[in-house]
PDB file of C-alpha atoms and ligand atoms in Angstrom:
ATOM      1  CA  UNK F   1      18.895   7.007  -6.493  1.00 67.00           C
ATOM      2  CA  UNK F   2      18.161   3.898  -4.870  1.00 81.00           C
ATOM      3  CA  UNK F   3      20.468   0.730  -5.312  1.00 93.00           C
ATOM      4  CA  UNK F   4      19.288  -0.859  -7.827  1.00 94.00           C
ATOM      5  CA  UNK F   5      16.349   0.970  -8.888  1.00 96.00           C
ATOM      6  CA  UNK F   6      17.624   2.594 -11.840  1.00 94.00           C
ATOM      7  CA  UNK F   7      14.851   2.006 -14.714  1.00 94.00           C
ATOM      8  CA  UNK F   8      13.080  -0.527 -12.600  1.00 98.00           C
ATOM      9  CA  UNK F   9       9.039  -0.683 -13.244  1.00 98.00           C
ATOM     10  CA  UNK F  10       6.804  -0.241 -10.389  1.00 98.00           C
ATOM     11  CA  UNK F  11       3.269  -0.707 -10.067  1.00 99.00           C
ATOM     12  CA  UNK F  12       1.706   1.323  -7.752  1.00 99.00           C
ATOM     13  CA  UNK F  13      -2.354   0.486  -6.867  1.00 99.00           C
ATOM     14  CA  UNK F  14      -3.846   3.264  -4.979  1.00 98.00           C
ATOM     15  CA  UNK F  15      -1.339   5.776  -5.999  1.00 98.00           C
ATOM     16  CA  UNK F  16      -3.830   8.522  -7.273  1.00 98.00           C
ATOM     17  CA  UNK F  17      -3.210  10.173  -3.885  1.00 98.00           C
ATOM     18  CA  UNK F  18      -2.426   9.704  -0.217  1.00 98.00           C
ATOM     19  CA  UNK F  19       0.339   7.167   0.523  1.00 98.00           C
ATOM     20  CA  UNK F  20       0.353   5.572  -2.877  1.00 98.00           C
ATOM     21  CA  UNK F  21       0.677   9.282  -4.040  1.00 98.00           C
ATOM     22  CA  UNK F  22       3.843   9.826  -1.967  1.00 98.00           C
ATOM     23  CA  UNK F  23       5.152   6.305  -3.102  1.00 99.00           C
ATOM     24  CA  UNK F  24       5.170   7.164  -6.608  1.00 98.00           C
ATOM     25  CA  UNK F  25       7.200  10.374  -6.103  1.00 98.00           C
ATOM     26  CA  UNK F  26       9.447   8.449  -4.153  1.00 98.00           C
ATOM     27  CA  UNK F  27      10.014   5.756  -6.379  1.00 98.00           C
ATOM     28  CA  UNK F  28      10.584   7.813  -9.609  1.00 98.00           C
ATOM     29  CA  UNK F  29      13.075  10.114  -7.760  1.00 98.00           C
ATOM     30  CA  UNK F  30      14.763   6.754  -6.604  1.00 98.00           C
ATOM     31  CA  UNK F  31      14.581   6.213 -10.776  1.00 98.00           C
ATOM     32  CA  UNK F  32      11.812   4.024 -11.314  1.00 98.00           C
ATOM     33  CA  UNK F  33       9.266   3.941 -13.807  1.00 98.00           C
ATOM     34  CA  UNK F  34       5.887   3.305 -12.334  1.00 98.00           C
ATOM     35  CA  UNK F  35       2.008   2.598 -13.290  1.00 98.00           C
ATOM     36  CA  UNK F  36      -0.471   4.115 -10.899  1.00 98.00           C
ATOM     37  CA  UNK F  37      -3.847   1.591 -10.878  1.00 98.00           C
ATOM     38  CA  UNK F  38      -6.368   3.195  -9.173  1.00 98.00           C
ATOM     39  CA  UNK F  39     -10.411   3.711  -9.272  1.00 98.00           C
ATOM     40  CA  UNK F  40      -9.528   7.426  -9.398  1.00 98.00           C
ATOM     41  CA  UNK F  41      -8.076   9.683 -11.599  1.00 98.00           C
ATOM     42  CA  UNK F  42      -4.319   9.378 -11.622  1.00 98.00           C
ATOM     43  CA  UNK F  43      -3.168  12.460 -13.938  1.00 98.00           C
ATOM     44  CA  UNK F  44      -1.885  14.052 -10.184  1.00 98.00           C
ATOM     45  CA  UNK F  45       0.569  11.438 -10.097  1.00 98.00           C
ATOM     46  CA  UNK F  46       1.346  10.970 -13.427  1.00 98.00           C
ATOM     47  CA  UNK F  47       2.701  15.140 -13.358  1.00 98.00           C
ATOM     48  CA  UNK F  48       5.020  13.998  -9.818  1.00 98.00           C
ATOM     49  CA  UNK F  49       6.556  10.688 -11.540  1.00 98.00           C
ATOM     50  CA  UNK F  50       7.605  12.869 -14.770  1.00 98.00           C
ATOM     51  CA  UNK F  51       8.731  16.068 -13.156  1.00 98.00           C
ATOM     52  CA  UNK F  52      10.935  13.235 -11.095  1.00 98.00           C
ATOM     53  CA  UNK F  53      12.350  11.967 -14.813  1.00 98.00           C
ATOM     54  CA  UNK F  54      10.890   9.171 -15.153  1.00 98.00           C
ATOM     55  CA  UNK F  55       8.193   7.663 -16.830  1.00 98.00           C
ATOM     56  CA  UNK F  56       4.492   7.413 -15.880  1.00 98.00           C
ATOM     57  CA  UNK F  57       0.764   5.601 -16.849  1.00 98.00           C
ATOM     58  CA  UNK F  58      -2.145   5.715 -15.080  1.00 98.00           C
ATOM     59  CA  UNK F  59      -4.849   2.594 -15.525  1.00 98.00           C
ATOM     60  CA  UNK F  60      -8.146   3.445 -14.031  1.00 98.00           C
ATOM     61  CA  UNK F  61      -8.192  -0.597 -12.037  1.00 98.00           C
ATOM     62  CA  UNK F  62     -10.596  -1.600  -9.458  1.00 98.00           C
ATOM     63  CA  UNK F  63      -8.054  -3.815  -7.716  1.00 98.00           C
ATOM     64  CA  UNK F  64     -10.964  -6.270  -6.278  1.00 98.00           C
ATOM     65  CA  UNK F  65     -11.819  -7.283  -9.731  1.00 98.00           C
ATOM     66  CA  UNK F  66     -10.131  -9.684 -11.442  1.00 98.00           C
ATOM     67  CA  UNK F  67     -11.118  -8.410 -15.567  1.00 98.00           C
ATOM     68  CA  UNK F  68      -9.882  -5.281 -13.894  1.00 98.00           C
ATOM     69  CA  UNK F  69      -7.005  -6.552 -12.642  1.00 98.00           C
ATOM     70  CA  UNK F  70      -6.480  -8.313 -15.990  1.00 98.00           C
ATOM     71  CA  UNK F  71      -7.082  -5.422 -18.330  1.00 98.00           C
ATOM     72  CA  UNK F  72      -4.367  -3.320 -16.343  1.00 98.00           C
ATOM     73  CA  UNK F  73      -1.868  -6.029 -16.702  1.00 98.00           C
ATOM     74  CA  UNK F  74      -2.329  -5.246 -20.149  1.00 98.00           C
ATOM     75  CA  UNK F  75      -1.679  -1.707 -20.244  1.00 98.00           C
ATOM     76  CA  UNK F  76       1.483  -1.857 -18.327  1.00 98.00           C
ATOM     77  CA  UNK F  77       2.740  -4.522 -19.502  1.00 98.00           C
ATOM     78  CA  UNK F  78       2.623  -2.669 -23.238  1.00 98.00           C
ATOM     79  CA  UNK F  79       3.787   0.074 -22.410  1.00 98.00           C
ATOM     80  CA  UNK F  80       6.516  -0.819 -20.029  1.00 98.00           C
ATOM     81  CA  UNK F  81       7.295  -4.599 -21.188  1.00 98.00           C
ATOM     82  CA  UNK F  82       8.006  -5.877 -17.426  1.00 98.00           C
ATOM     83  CA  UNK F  83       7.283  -4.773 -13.852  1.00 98.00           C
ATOM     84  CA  UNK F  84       9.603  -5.670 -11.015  1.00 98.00           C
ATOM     85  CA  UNK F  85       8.142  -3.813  -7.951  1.00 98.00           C
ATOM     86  CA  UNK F  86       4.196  -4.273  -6.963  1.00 99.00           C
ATOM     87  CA  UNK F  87       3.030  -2.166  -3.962  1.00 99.00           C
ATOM     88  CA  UNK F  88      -0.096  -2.549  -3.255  1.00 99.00           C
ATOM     89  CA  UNK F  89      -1.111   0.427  -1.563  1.00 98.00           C
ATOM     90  CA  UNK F  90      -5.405   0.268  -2.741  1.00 98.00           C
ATOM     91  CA  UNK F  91      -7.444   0.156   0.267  1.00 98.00           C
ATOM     92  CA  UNK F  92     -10.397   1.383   2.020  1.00 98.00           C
ATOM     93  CA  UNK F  93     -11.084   2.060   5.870  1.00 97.00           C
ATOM     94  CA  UNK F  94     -14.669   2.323   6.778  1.00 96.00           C
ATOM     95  CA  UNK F  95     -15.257   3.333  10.371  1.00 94.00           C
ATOM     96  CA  UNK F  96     -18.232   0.860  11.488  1.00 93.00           C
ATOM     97  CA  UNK F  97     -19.085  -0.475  14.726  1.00 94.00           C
ATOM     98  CA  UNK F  98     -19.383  -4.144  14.506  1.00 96.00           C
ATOM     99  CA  UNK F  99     -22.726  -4.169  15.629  1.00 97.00           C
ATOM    100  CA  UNK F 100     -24.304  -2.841  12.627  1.00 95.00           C
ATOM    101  CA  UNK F 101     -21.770  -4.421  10.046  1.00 97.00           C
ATOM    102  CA  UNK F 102     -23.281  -6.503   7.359  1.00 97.00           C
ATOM    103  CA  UNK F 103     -21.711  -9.464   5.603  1.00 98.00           C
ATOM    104  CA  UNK F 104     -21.600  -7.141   2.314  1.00 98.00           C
ATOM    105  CA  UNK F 105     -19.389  -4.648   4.469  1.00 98.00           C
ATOM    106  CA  UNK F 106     -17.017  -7.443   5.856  1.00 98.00           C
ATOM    107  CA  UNK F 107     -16.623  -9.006   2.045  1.00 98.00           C
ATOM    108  CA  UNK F 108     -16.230  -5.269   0.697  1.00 98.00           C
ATOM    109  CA  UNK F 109     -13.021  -4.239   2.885  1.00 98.00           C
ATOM    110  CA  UNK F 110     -11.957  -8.034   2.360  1.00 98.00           C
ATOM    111  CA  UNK F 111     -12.122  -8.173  -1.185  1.00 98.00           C
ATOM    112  CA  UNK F 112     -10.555  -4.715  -1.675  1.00 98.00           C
ATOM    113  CA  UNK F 113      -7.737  -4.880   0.884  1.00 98.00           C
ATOM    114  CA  UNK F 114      -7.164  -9.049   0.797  1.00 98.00           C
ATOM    115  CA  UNK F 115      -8.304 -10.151  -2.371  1.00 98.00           C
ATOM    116  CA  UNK F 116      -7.014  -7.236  -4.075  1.00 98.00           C
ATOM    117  CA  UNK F 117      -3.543  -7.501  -2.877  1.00 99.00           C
ATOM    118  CA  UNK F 118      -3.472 -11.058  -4.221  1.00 99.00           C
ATOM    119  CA  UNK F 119      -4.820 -10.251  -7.662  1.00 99.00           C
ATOM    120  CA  UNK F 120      -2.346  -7.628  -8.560  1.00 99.00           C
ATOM    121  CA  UNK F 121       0.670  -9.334  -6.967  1.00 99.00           C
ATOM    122  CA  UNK F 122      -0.590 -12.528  -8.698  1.00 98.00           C
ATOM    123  CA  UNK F 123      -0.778 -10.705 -12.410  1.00 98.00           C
ATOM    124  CA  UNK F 124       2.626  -9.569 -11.680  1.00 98.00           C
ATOM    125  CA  UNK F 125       4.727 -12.877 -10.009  1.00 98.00           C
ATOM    126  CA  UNK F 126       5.086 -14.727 -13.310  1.00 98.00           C
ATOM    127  CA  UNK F 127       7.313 -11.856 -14.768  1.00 98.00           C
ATOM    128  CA  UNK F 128       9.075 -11.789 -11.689  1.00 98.00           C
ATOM    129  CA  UNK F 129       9.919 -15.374 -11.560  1.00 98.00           C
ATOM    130  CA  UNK F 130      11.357 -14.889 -15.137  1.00 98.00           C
ATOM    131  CA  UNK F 131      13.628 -12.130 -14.750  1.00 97.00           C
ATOM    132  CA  UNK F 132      14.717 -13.702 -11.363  1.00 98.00           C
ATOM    133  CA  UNK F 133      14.506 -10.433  -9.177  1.00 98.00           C
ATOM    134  CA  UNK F 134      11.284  -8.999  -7.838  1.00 98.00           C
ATOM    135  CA  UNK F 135      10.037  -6.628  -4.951  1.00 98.00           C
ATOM    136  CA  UNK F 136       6.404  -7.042  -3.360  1.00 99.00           C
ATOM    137  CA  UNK F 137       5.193  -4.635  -0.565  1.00 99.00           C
ATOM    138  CA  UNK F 138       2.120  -5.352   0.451  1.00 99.00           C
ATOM    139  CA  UNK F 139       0.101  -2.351   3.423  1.00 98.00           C
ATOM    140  CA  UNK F 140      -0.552  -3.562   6.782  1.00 98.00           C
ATOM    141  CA  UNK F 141      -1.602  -1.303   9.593  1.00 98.00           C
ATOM    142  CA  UNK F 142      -0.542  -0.960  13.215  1.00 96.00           C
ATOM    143  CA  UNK F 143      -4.268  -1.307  13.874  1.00 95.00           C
ATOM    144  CA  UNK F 144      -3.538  -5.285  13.524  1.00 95.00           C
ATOM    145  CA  UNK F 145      -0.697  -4.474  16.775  1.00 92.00           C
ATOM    146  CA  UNK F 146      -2.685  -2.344  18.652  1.00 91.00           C
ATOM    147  CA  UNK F 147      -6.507  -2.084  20.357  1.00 87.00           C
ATOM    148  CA  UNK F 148      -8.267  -0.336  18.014  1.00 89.00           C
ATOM    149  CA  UNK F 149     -12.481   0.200  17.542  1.00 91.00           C
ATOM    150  CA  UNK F 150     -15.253   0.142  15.173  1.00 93.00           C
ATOM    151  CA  UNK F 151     -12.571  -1.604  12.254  1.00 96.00           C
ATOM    152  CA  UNK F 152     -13.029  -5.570  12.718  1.00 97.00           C
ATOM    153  CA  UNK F 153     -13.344  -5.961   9.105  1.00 98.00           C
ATOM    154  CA  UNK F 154     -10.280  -3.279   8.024  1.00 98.00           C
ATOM    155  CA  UNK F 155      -8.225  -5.164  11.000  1.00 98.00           C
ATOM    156  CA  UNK F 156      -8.806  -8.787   9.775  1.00 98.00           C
ATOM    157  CA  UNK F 157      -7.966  -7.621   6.247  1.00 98.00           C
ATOM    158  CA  UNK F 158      -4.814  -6.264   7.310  1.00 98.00           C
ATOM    159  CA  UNK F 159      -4.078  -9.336   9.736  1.00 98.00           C
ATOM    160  CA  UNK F 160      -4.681 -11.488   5.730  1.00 98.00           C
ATOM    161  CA  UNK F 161      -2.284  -8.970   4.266  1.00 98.00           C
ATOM    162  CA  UNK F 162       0.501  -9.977   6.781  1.00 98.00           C
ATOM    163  CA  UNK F 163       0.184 -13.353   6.311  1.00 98.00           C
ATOM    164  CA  UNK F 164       0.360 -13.325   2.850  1.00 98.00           C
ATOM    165  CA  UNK F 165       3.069 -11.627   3.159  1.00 98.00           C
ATOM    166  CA  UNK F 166       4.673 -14.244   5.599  1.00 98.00           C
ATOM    167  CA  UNK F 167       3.251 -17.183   3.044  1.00 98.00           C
ATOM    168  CA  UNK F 168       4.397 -15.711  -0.164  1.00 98.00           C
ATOM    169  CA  UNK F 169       7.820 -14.907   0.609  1.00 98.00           C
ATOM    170  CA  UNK F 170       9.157 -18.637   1.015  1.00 98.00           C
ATOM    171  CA  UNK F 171       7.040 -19.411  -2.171  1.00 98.00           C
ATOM    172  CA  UNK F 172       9.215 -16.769  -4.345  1.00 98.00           C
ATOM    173  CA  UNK F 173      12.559 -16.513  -2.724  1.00 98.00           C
ATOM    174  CA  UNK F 174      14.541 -18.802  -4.680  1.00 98.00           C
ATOM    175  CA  UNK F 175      13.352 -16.748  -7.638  1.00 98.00           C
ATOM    176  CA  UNK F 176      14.663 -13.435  -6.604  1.00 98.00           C
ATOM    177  CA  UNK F 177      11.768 -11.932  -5.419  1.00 98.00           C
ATOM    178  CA  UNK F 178      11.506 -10.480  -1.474  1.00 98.00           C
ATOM    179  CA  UNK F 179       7.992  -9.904  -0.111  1.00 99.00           C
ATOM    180  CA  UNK F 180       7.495  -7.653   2.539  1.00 98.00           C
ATOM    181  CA  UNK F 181       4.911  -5.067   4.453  1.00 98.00           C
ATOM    182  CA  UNK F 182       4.976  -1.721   5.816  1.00 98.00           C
ATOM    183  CA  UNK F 183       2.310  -0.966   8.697  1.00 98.00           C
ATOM    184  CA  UNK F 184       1.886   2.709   9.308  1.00 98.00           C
ATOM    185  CA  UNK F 185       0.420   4.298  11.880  1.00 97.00           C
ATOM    186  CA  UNK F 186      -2.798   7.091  11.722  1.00 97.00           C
ATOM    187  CA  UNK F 187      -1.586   8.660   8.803  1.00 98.00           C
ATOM    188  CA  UNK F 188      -2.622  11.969   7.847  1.00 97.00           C
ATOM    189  CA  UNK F 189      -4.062  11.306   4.185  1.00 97.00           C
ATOM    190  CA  UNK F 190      -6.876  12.504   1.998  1.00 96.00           C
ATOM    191  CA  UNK F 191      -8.736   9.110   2.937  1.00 95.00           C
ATOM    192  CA  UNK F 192      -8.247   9.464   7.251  1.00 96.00           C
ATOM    193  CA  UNK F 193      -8.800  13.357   6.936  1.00 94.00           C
ATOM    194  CA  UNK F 194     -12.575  12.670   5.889  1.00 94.00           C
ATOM    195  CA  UNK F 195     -13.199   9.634   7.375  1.00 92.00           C
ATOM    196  CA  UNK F 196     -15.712   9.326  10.693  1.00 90.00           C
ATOM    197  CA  UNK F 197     -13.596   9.419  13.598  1.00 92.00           C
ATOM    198  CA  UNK F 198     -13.980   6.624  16.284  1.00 89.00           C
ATOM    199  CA  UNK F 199     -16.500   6.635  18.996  1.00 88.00           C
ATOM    200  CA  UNK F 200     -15.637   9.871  21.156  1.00 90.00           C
ATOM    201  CA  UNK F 201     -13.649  11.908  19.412  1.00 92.00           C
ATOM    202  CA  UNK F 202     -15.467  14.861  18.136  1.00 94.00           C
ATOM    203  CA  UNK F 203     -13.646  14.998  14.628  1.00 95.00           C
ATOM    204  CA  UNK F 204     -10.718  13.768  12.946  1.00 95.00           C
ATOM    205  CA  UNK F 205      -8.139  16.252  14.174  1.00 95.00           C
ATOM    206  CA  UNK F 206      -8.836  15.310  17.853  1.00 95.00           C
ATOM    207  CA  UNK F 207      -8.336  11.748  16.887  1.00 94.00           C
ATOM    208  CA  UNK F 208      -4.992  12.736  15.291  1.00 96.00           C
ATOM    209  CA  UNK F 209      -3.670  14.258  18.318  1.00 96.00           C
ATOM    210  CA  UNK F 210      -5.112  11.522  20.707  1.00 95.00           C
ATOM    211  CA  UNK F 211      -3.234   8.563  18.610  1.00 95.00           C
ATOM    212  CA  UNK F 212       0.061  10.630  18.347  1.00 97.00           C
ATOM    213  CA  UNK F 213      -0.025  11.108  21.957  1.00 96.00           C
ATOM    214  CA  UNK F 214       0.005   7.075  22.143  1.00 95.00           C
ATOM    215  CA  UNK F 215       3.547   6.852  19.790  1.00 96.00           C
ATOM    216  CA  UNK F 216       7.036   7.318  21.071  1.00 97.00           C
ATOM    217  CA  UNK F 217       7.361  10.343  18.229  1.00 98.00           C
ATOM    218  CA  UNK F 218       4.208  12.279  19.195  1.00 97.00           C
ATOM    219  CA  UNK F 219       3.605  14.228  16.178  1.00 97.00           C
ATOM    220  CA  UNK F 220       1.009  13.106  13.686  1.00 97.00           C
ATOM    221  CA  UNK F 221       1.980  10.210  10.339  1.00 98.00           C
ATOM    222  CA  UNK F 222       2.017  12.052   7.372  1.00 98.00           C
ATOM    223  CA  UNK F 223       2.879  10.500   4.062  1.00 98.00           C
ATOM    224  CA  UNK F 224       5.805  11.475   3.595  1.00 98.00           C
ATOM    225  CA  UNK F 225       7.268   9.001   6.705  1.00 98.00           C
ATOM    226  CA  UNK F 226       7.056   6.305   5.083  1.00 98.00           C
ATOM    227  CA  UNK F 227       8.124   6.498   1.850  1.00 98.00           C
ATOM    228  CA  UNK F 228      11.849   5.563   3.396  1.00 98.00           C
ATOM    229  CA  UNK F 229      10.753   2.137   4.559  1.00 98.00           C
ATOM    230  CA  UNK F 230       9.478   1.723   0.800  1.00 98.00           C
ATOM    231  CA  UNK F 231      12.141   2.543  -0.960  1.00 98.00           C
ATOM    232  CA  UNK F 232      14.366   0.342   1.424  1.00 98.00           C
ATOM    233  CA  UNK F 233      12.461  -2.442   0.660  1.00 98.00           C
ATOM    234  CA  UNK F 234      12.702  -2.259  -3.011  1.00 98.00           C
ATOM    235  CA  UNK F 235      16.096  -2.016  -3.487  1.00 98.00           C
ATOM    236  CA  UNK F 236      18.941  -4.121  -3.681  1.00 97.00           C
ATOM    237  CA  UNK F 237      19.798  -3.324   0.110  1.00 97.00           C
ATOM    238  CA  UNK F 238      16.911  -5.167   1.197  1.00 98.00           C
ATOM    239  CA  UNK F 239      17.754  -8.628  -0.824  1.00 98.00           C
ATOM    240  CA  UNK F 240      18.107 -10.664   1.931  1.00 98.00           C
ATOM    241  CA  UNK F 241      14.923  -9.731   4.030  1.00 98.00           C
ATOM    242  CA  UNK F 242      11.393 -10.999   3.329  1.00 98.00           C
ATOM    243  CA  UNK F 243       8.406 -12.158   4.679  1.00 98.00           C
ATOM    244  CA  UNK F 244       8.685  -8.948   7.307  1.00 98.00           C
ATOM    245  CA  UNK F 245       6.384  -6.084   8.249  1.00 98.00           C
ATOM    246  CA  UNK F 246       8.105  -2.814   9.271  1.00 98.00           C
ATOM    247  CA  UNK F 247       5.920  -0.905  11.882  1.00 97.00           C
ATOM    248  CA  UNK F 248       6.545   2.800  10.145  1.00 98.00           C
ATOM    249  CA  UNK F 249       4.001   4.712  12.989  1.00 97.00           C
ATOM    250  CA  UNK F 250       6.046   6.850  15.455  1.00 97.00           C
ATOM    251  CA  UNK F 251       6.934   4.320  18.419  1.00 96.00           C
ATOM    252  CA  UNK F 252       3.250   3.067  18.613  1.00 95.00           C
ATOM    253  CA  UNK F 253       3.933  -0.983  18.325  1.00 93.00           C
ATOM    254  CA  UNK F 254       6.438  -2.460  19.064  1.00 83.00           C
ATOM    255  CA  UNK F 255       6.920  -5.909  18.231  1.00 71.00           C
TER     256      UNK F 255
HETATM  257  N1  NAD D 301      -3.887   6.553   6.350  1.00 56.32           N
HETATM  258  C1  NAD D 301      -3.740   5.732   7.393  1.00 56.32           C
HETATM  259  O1  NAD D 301      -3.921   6.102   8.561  1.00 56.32           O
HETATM  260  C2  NAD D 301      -3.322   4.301   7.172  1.00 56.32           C
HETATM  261  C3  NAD D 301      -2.869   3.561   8.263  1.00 56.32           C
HETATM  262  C4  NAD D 301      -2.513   2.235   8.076  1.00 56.32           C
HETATM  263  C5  NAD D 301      -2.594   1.670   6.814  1.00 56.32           C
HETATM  264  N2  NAD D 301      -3.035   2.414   5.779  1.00 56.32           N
HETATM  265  C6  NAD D 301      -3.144   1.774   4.472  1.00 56.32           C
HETATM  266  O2  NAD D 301      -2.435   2.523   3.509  1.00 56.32           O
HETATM  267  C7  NAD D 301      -3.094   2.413   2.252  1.00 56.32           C
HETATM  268  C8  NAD D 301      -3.349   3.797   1.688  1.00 56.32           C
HETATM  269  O3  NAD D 301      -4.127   4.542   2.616  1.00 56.32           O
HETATM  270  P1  NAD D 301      -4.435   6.102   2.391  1.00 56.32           P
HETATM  271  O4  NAD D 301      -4.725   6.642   3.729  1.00 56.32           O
HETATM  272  O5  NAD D 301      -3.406   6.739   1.531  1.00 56.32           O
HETATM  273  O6  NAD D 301      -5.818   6.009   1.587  1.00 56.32           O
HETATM  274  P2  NAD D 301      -6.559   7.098   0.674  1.00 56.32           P
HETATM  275  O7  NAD D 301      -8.021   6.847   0.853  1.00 56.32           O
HETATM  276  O8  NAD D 301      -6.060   8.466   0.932  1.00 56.32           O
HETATM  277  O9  NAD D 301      -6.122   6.618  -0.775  1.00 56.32           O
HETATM  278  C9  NAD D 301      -6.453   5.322  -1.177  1.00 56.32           C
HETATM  279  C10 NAD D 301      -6.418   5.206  -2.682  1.00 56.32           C
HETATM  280  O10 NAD D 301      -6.850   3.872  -3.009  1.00 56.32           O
HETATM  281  C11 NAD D 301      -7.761   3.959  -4.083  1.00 56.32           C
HETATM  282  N3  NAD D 301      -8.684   2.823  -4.080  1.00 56.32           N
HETATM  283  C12 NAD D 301      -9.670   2.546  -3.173  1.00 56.32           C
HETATM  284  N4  NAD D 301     -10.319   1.428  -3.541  1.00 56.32           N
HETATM  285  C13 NAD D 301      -9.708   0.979  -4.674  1.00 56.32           C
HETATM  286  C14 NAD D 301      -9.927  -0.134  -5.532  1.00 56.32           C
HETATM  287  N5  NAD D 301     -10.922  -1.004  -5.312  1.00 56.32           N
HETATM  288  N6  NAD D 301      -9.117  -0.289  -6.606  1.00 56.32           N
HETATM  289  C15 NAD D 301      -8.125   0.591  -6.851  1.00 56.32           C
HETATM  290  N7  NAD D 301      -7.893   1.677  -6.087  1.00 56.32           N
HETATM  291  C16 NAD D 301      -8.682   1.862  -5.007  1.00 56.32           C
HETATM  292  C17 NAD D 301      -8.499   5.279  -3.874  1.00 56.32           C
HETATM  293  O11 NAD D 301      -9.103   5.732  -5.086  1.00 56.32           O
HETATM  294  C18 NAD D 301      -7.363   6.176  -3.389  1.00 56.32           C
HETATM  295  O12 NAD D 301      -6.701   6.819  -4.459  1.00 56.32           O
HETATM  296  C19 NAD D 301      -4.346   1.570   2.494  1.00 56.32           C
HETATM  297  O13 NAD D 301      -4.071   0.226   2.188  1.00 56.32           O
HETATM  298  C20 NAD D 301      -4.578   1.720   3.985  1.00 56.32           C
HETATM  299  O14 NAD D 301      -5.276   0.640   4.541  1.00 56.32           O
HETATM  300  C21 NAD D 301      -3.399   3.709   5.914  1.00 56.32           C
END
C-alpha cells in the first residue's frame, strides 16, 4: 500500500495495455481505484485492477478530442464522484523520417501526445483544486535527452509534455496538487514490439539490444520498471516534489 493511496481515484489514459496496463495494476495494488480511458478495449485491465481489490471502469476516450475527453469526465466522475491522480499515459510513436512527414503527421502525434495530455489533466484540475490534494504524471521519453532518428514529431511532443509539466506545477501547488513526469527508456511494450524499427536495424529485437547496450543497466525496459517511479510520485512521499521528470531507462540520460 502506498502512503496515502488508500481509496484514492486514478485515471489512467492509455491503460488498455503496455505501460498504462502495468500502471493500473500498480496503482490498485497500492489501493487505488482507477478509470482506464483508452481508444481500445479496456476489459484486460479492468480483470488486473479487481483481482488487485479495488475498483475498476473502462471509458472507450480518444484523449485528442475534447467531446471525448468530456464524455469520459462524465463516466468517472459518476461512478467514482472525484479523481485525485491523472496519468496520462495515451500516446502514439510513429517511426517516420522527417523527410516524408506531412503536417497531418506532425499535428497527429501533437494532438494525441500534447494536446491530449492537457485535455484530460484539464477535465480533472478543478476537482483537484477543491479537495486540495492532487497527483499529475504526465509521459516524457528519454528520446527528448538523447539523439534519436526518424521521431521529430514524437520528440517535440514529448519536449511539450515536459514543459507542461514544468508550467503547471507552480500554477497548482498551493492547491495541493504535484505535477510531475516519468521518461522511460525503449520499453518493451505491445506498441514498440510492432512498431518499424529505425533506419538499420533489421527488426525490433535488434533495436532492443542495440539501445540497452547504450544504458548503464544493459538489459531491455520492460513495463514493469517503471511502475515504482509512478507510484512514488503519487503518494504522499512525493508531496514536496513537482514540476520534475524522472529518467526511468536503465542509465541512458543522465541529466
Ligand atoms: N514503449 C516505449 O519505448 C516508450 C518510451 C518512452 C515513452 N513512452 C510513452 O509511454 C506511453 C505508453 O507507451 P506504450 O509503449 O505502453 O504504448 P502502447 O502502444 O503499447 O499503448 C498505448 C495505449 O494508448 C492508447 N491510445 C493511443 N492513442 C490514444 C488516444 N488518442 N486516446 C486514448 N488512448 C490512446 C492505445 O490504444 C494503447 O492502449 C506513451 O505516452 C509513450 O510515448 C513509451
Amino acid at each position: 500500500m502506498g502512503k496515502g493511496h488508500k481509496d484514492k481515484v486514478a485515471v489512467i489514459t492509455g491503460a488498455a495495455k503496455g505501460i498504462g496496463q502495468a500502471f493500473a495494476k500498480r496503482l490498485a495494488e497500492d489501493g487505488v481505484h482507477v478509470a482506464i480511458a483508452d481508444m481500445a478495449d479496456g476489459r484486460e485491465t479492468v480483470k488486473l485492477v479487481e483481482s488487485a481489490g479495488r475498483n475498476a471502469l473502462a471509458v472507450i476516450c480518444d484523449v485528442s478530442s475534447e467531446d471525448s475527453v468530456a464524455a469520459m469526465g462524465r463516466r468517472v466522475q459518476e461512478k467514482f464522484g472525484r479523481v485525485d491522480i491523472v496519468v496520462n499515459c495515451a500516446g502514439i510513436y510513429p517511426q517516420q523520417d522527417f523527410s516524408a512527414m506531412t503536417f497531418a503527421d506532425w499535428r497527429r502525434v501533437l494532438s494525441i501526445n500534447l494536446d491530449g495530455t492537457f485535455l484530460v489533466t484539464a477535465a480533472f484540475v478543478p476537482g483537484m483544486r477543491a479537495r486540495k490534494w492532487g497527483r499529475v504524471v504526465n509521459m516524457a521519453s528519454s528520446t527528448f535527452g538523447s539523439v534519436t532518428t526518424g521521431f521529430a514529431h514524437y520528440v517535440a511532443s514529448k519536449g511539450g509534455v515536459i514543459g507542461f509539466t514544468r508550467g503547471l506545477a507552480g500554477d497548482v501547488a498551493a492547491d495541493g496538487i504535484t505535477v510531475n513526469a516519468i521518461a522511460p527508456g525503449l520499453t518493451r511494450s505491445p506498441g514498440t514490439i510492432v512498431r518499424k524499427p529505425r533506419p538499420g536495424f533489421a527488426n525490433m529485437d535488434e533495436e532492443f539490444v542495440a539501445i540497452a547496450s547504450l544504458q548503464a543497466i544493459k538489459r531491455p525496459e520492460v513495463p514493469d520498471d517503471l511502475v515504482g517511479a509512478l507510484s512514488f510520485l503519487t503518494s504522499d512521499d512525493a508531496a514536496f516534489m513537482t514540476g520534475q521528470t524522472l529518467n526511468v531507462d536503465g542509465g541512458r540520460v543522465r541529466s
